[in-house]
Structure formats: structure tokens, C-alpha cells
Short mmCIF file of N, CA, C and O in Angstrom, two decimals:
data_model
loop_
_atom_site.label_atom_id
_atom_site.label_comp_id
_atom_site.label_asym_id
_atom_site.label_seq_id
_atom_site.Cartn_x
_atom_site.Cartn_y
_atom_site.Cartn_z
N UNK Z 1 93.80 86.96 96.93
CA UNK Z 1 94.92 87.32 96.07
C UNK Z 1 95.55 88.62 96.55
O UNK Z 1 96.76 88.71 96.74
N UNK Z 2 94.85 89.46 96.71
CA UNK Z 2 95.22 90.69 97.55
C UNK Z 2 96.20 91.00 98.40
O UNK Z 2 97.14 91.79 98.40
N UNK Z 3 95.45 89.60 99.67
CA UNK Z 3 96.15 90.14 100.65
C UNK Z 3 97.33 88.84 100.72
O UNK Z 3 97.95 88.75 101.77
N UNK Z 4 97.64 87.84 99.59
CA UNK Z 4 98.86 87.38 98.83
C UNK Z 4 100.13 88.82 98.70
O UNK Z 4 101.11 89.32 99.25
N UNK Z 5 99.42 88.89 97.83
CA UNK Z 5 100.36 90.16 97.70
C UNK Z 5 101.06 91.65 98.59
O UNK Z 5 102.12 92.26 98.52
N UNK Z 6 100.22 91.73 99.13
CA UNK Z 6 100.28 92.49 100.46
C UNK Z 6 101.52 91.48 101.22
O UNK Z 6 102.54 92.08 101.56
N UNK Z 7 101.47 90.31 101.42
CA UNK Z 7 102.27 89.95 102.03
C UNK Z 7 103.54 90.38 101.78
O UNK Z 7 104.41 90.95 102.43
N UNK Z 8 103.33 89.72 100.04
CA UNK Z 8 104.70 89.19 99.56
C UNK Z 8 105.50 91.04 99.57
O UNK Z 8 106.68 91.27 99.82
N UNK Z 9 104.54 91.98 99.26
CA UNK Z 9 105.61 93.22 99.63
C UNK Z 9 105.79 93.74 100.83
O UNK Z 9 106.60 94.66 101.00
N UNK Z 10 105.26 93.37 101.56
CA UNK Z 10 105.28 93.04 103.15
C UNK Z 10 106.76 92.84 103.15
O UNK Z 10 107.59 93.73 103.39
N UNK Z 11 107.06 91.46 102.82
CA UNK Z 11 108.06 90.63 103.20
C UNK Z 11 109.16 91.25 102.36
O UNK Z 11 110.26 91.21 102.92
N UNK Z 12 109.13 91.85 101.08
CA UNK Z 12 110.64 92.20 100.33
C UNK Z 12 110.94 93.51 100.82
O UNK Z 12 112.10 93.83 100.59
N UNK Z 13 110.06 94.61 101.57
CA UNK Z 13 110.32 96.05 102.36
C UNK Z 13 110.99 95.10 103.49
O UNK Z 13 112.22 95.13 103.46
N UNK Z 14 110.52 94.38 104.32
CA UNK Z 14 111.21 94.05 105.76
C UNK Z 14 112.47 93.62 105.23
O UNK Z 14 113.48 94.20 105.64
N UNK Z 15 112.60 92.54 104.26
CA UNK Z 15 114.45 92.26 103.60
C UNK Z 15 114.79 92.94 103.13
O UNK Z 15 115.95 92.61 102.88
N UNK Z 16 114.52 94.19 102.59
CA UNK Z 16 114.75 95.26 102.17
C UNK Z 16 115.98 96.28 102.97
O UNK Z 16 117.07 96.75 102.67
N UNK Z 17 115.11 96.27 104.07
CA UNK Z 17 115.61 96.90 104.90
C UNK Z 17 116.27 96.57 106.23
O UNK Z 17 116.67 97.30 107.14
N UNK Z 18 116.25 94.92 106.03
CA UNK Z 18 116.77 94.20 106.72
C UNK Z 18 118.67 94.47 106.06
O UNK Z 18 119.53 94.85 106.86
N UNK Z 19 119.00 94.24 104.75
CA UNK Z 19 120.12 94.35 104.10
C UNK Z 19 120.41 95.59 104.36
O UNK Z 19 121.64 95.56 104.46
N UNK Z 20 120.01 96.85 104.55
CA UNK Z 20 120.41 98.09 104.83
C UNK Z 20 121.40 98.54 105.96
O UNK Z 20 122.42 99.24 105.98
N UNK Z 21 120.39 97.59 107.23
CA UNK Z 21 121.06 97.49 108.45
C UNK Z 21 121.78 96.49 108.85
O UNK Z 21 122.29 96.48 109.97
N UNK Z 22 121.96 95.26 107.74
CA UNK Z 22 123.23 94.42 107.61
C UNK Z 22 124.26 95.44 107.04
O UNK Z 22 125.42 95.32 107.42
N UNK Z 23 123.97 96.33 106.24
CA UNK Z 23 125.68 97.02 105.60
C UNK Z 23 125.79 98.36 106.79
O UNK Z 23 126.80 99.01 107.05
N UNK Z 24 124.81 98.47 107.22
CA UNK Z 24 125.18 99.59 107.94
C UNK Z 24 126.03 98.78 109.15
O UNK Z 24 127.12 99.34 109.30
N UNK Z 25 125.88 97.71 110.01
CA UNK Z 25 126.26 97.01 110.68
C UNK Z 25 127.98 96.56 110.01
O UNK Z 25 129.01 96.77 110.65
N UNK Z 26 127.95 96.22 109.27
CA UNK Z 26 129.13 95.61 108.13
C UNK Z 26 130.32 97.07 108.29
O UNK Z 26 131.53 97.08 108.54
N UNK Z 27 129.38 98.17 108.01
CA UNK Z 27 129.88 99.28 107.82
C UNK Z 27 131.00 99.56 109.52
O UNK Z 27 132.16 99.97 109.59
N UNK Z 28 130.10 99.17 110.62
CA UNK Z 28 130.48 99.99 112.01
C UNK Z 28 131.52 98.78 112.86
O UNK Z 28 132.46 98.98 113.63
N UNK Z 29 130.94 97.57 112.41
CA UNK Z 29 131.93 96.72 112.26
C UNK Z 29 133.57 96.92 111.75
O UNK Z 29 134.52 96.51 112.42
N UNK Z 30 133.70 97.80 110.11
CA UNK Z 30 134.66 97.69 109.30
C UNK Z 30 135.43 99.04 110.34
O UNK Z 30 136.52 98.98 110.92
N UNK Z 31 134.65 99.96 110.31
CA UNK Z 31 135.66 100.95 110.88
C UNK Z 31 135.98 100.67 112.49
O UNK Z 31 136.70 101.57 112.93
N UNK Z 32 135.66 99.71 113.47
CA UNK Z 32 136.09 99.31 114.46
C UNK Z 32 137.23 98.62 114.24
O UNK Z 32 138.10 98.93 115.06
N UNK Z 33 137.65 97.58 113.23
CA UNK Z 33 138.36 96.73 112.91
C UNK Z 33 139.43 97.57 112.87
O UNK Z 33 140.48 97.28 113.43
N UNK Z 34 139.16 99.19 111.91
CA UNK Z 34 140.02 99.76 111.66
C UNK Z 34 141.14 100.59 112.97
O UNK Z 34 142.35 100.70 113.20
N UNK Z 35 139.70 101.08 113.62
CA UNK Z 35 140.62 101.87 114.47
C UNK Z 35 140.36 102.95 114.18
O UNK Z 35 140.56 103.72 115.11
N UNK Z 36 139.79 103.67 112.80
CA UNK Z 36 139.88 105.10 112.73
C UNK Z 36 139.12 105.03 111.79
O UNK Z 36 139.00 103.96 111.19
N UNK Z 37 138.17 106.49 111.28
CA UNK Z 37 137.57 106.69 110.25
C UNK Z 37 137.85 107.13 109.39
O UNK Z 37 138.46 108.19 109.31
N UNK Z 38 137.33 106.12 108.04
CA UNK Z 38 137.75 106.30 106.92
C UNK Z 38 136.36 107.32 106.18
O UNK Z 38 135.17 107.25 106.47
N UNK Z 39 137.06 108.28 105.11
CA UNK Z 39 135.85 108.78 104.62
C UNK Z 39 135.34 108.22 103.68
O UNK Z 39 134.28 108.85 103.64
N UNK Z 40 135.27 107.41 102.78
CA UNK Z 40 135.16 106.01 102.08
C UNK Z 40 134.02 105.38 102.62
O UNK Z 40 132.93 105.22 102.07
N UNK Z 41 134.35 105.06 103.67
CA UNK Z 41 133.03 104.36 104.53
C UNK Z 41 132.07 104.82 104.89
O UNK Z 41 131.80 105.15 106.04
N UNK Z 42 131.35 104.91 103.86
CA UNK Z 42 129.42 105.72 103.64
C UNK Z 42 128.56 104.80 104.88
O UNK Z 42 128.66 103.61 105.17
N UNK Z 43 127.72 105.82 105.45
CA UNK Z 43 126.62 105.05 106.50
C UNK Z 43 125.54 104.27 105.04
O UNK Z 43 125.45 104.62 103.87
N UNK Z 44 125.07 103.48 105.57
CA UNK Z 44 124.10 102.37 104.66
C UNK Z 44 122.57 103.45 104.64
O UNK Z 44 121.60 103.26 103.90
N UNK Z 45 122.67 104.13 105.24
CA UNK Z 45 121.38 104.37 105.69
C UNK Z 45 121.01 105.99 106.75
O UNK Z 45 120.81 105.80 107.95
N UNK Z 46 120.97 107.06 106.36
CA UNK Z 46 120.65 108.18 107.58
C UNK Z 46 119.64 109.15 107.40
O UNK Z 46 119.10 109.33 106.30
N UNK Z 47 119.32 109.87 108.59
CA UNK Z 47 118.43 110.94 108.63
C UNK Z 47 119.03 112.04 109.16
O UNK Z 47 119.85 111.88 110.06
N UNK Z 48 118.70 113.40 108.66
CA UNK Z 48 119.34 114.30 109.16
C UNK Z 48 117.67 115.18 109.07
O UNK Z 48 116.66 115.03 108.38
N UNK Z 49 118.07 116.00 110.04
CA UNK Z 49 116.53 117.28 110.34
C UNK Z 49 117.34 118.21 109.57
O UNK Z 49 118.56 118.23 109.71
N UNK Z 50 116.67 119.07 108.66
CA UNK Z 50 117.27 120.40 108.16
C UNK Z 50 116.53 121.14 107.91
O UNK Z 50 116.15 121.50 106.79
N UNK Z 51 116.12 121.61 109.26
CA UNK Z 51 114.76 122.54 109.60
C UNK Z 51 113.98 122.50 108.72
O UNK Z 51 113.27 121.55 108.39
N UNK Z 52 114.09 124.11 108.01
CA UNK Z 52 113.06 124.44 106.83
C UNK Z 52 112.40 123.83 106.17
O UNK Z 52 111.21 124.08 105.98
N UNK Z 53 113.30 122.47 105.44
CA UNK Z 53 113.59 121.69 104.51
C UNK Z 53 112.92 120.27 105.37
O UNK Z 53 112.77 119.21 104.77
N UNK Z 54 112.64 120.40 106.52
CA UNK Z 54 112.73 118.69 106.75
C UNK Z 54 113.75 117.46 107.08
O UNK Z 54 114.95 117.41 107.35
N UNK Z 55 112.67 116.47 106.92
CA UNK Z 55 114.03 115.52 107.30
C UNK Z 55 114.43 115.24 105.83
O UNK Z 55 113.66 115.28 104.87
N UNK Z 56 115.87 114.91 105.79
CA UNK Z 56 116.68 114.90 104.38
C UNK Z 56 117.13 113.22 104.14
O UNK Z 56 118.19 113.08 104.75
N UNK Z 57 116.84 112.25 103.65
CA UNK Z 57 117.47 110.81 104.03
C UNK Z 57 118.84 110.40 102.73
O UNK Z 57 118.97 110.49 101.51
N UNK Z 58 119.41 110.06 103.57
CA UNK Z 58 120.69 109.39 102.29
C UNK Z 58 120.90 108.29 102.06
O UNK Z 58 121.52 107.83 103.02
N UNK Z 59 120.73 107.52 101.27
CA UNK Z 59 120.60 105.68 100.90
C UNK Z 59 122.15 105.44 100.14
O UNK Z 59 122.38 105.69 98.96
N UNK Z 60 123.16 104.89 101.17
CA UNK Z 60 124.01 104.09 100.35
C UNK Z 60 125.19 105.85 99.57
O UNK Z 60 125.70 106.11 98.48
N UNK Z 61 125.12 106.44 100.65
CA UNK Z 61 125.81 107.55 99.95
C UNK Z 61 125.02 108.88 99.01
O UNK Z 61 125.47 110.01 98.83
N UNK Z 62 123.95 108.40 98.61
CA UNK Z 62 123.31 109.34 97.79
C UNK Z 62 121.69 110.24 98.43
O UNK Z 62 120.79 109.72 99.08
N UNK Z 63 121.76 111.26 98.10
CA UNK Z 63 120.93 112.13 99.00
C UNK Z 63 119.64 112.34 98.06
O UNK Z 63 119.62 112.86 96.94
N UNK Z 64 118.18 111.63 99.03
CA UNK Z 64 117.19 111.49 98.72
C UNK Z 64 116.39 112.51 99.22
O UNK Z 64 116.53 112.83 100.40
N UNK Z 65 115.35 113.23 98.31
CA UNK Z 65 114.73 114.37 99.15
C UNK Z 65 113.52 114.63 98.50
O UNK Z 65 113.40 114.45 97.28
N UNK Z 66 112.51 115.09 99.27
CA UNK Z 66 111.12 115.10 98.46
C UNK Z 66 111.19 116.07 97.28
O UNK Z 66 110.15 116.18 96.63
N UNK Z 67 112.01 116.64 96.97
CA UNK Z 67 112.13 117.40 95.89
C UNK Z 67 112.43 116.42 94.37
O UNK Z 67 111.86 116.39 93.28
N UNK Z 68 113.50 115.74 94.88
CA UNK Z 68 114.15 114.63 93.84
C UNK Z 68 112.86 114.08 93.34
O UNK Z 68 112.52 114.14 92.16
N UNK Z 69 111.86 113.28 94.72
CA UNK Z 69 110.90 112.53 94.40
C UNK Z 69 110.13 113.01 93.65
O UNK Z 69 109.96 112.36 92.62
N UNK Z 70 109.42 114.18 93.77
CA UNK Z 70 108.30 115.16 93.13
C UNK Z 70 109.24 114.85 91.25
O UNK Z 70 108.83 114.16 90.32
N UNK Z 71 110.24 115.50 91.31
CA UNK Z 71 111.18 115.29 89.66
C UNK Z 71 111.18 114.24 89.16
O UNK Z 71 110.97 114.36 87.95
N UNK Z 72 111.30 113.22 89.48
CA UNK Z 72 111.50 111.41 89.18
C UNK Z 72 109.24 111.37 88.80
O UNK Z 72 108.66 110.89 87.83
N UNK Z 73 108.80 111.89 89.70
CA UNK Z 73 107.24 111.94 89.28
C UNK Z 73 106.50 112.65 87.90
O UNK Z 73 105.50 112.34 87.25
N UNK Z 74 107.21 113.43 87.83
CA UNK Z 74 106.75 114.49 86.85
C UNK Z 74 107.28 113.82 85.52
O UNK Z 74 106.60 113.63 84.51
N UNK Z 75 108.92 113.41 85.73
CA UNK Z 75 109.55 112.66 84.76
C UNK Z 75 108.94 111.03 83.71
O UNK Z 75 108.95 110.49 82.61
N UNK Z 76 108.52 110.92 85.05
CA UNK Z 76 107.11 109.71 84.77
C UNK Z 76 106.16 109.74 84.13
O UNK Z 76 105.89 108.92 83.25
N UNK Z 77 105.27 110.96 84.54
CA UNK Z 77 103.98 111.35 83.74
C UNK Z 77 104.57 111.70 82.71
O UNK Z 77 104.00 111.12 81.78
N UNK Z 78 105.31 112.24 82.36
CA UNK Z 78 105.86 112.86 80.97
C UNK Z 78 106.29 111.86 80.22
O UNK Z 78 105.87 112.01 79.07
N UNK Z 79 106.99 110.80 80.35
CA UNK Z 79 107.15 109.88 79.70
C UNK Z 79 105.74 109.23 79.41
O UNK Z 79 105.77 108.53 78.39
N UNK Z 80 104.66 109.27 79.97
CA UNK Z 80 103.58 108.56 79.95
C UNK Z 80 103.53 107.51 80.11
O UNK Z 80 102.70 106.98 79.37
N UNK Z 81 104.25 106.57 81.04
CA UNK Z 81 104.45 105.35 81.53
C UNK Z 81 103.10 104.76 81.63
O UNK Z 81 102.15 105.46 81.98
N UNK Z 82 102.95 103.35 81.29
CA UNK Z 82 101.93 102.63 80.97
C UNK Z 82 102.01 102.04 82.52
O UNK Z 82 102.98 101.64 83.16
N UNK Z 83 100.42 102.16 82.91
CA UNK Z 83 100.48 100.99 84.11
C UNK Z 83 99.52 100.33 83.82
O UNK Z 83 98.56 100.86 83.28
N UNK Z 84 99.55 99.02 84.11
CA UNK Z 84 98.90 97.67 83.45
C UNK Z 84 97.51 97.89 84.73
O UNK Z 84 96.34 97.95 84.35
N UNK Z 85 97.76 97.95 85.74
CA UNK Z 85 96.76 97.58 86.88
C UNK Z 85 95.86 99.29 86.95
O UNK Z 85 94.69 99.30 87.34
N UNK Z 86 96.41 100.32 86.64
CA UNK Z 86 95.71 101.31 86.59
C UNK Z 86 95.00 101.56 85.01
O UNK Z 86 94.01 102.28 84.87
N UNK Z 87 95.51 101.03 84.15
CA UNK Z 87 94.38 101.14 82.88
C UNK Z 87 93.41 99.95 83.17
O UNK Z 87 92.26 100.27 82.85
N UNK Z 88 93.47 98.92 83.57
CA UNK Z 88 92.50 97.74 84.04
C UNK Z 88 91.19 98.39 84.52
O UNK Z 88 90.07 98.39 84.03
N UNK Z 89 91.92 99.21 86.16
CA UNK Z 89 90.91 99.75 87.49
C UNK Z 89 90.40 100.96 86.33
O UNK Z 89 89.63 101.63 87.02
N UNK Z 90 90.41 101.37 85.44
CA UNK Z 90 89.61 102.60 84.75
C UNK Z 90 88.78 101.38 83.94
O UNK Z 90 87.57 101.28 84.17
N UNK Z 91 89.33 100.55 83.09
CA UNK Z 91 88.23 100.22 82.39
C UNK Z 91 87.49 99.04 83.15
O UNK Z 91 86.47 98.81 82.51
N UNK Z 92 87.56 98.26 84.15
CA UNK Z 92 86.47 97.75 84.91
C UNK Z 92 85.66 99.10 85.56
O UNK Z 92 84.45 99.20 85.35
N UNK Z 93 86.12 99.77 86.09
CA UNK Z 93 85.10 101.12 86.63
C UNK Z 93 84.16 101.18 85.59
O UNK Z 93 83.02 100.78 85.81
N UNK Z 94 84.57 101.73 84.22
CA UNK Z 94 83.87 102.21 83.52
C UNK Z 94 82.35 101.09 83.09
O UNK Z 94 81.16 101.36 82.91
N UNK Z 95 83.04 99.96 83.05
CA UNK Z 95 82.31 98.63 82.76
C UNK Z 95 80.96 98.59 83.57
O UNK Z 95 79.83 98.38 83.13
N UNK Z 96 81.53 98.94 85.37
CA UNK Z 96 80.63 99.11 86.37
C UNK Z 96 79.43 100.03 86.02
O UNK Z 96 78.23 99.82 85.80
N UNK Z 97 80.33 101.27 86.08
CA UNK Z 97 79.48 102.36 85.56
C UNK Z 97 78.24 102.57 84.28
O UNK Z 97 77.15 103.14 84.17
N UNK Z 98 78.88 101.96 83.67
CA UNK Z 98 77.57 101.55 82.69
C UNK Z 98 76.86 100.17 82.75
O UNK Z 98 75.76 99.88 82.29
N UNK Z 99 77.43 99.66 83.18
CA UNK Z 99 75.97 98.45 83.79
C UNK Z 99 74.90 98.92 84.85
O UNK Z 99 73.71 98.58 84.89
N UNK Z 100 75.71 99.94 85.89
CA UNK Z 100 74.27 100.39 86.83
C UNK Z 100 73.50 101.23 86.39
O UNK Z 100 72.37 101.36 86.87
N UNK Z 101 73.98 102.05 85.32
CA UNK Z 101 73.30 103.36 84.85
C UNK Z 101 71.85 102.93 83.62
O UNK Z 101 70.82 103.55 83.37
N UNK Z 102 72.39 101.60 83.09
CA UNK Z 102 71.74 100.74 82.11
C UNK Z 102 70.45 99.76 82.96
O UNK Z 102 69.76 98.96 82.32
#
């Protein structure tokens, strides 16, 4: 079942990111057609180095950064978001745990 699953997100990251570099393609395509660059026409997908800071990535126009990520995390725990497969893995542990100790 595991490694079911492993696949199947296997397979929706590779189309994932397969569609990224279809619009980015779509994208280099559109401004050839054009002749000139439009500022309108966002890359699908980039990396930029910004020293101090790292690499900085932008998805679709909008700027992703381990800072954002760390905020969107904290925002999470604070909400106290329920996860179905991590309250499970605590209470089978615990289950474990007191059957060997018994």
C-alpha cells in the first residue's frame, strides 16, 4: 500500500511539473509569436540566487521563499490542524508501547 502511494505522488509531482514547463513553453512560444516582450507575460516557473538570502523561487508570478514557508507553518500549528495519519502513527505507537512494556 505504501509504495501504491509513493507512486501515485510520484506521478502527480512529475505532472505537476510537467504543466509548469508546458506554460513556461506556451509562455516562450507566445512572446516569439509576438516579436517583443510583453510585461504581462510571467515566466511559469524561476530561480534567482540572492546571495545572503539564497535561492528565491517564483511560481506563476508569485514569490516563494523559505520565510513565507516557515509563516504558512506556524499558521498551521496555530490553527491546530488535524492530521488523520499523524494522530493514527501516535496512537498505534502508543498501543505498541504498552504491549512490550506489559
Amino acid at each position: 500500500m505504501f509504495r501504491f502511494i509513493r507512486k501515485v505522488l510520484f506521478s502527480i509531482g512529475l505532472l505537476f511539473f510537467g504543466v509548469l514547463i508546458g506554460i513556461q513553453e506556451a509562455n516562450e512560444g507566445m512572446l516569439k509569436m509576438k516579436g517583443y516582450e510583453d510585461p504581462q507575460f510571467k515566466d511559469a516557473l524561476t530561480f534567482q540566487y540572492d546571495g545572503d538570502e539564497g535561492y528565491e523561487a517564483t511560481i506563476l508570478g508569485e514569490s516563494v521563499t523559505k520565510k513565507d514557508l516557515e509563516e504558512k507553518k506556524k499558521q498551521l500549528e496555530e490553527m491546530g490542524a488535524f492530521n488523520f495519519f499523524t494522530e493514527m502513527a501516535k496512537k498505534i505507537g502508543g498501543f505498541v508501547t504498552d504491549f512490550f512494556e506489559n
